[in-house]
XYZ file of C-alpha atoms in Angstrom:
112
model
C -0.120 0.161 0.037
C 1.260 3.422 -0.925
C 2.257 5.720 1.808
C 0.944 9.393 1.290
C 2.420 12.869 2.425
C 2.862 16.423 1.662
C 5.668 17.976 -0.088
C 6.348 22.066 0.660
C 8.208 24.230 -1.489
C 9.057 26.693 1.382
C 10.864 28.943 -1.388
C 7.417 30.312 -2.332
C 5.562 30.233 1.114
C 4.441 33.647 1.700
C 3.256 33.223 5.387
C -0.607 33.916 4.236
C -1.512 31.149 6.918
C -4.407 29.973 4.789
C -3.360 26.557 5.454
C -3.506 26.972 9.047
C -6.972 28.498 8.728
C -8.348 25.633 6.480
C -7.170 22.835 8.438
C -8.453 24.156 11.726
C -11.933 24.843 10.008
C -11.645 21.534 8.456
C -11.053 19.703 11.984
C -12.721 22.208 14.265
C -9.550 23.020 16.309
C -9.817 25.789 18.725
C -7.454 28.535 18.629
C -4.453 26.743 20.778
C -4.852 23.784 18.645
C -3.023 22.976 15.511
C -2.882 20.576 12.539
C -0.457 22.596 10.485
C 1.641 25.410 11.811
C 3.677 28.179 9.765
C 6.805 28.827 11.439
C 7.926 32.147 10.782
C 11.746 33.153 10.880
C 12.715 36.843 10.937
C 16.458 37.713 10.737
C 18.785 40.421 9.577
C 21.319 39.972 7.059
C 24.825 41.065 7.134
C 24.019 43.874 5.085
C 21.315 44.941 7.424
C 18.459 43.981 5.466
C 15.729 42.316 7.402
C 14.423 39.152 5.947
C 11.604 36.962 6.787
C 10.956 33.392 5.982
C 8.126 30.919 6.404
C 8.076 27.230 6.838
C 4.562 25.174 6.933
C 4.883 22.270 9.642
C 2.600 19.603 10.200
C 1.783 18.611 13.728
C 1.149 15.248 15.172
C -2.492 15.961 14.704
C -2.224 16.328 10.817
C -4.183 12.971 9.434
C -3.758 14.395 5.951
C -7.593 14.950 6.144
C -8.138 11.104 5.628
C -11.868 11.441 6.286
C -12.309 14.160 3.744
C -10.470 12.008 0.850
C -12.158 8.968 1.977
C -15.651 10.252 1.782
C -14.795 11.915 -1.801
C -15.108 15.559 -0.637
C -12.036 16.325 -2.385
C -9.087 14.533 -3.497
C -6.496 16.840 -1.809
C -6.089 17.742 2.184
C -7.559 21.071 2.982
C -4.283 22.940 3.324
C -3.202 21.779 -0.068
C -6.579 23.078 -1.471
C -6.483 26.331 -0.143
C -2.699 27.254 -0.344
C -2.752 30.584 -2.380
C 0.880 29.935 -3.685
C 0.375 26.441 -4.524
C 3.588 25.715 -2.415
C 1.988 22.431 -0.915
C 1.607 19.403 -2.736
C -0.107 16.063 -1.703
C 0.605 12.350 -3.035
C 2.578 9.313 -2.822
C 5.903 9.930 -1.012
C 7.773 8.101 -3.686
C 6.550 10.535 -6.362
C 6.899 13.525 -4.056
C 10.731 12.674 -3.392
C 11.326 12.819 -7.060
C 9.695 16.334 -7.108
C 12.026 17.345 -4.470
C 14.919 17.150 -6.947
C 13.874 20.533 -8.040
C 13.233 22.286 -5.032
C 15.902 24.130 -3.265
C 14.144 24.475 -0.062
C 11.656 21.500 0.002
C 10.026 20.130 3.200
C 8.500 16.607 3.086
C 5.933 15.343 5.714
C 5.502 11.507 5.429
C 2.087 11.191 6.786
C 1.117 8.719 9.780
């Protein structure tokens, strides 16, 4: 049986938090519960320029929206469906690993 996961292209994540909001609504999580959280990193470069980078990260509560997909409601998890920059992919891990080769800042989440 194939194992599924999420592939994040952090190079294109703009920190809109649409994935976080979609996950919370899909799973009826309260304000302090996260299925996916966007980590924000603010730093100053040696030239003095302030930079911000974002990296989505699923928590242990992420189920890859198994119920949503099994019911036929959608073919992708809610976070993927609502990502405004299309930087989250869902699929078989073996296929996602192949896609990583072209991504300089890829993050792979192998679902449970």
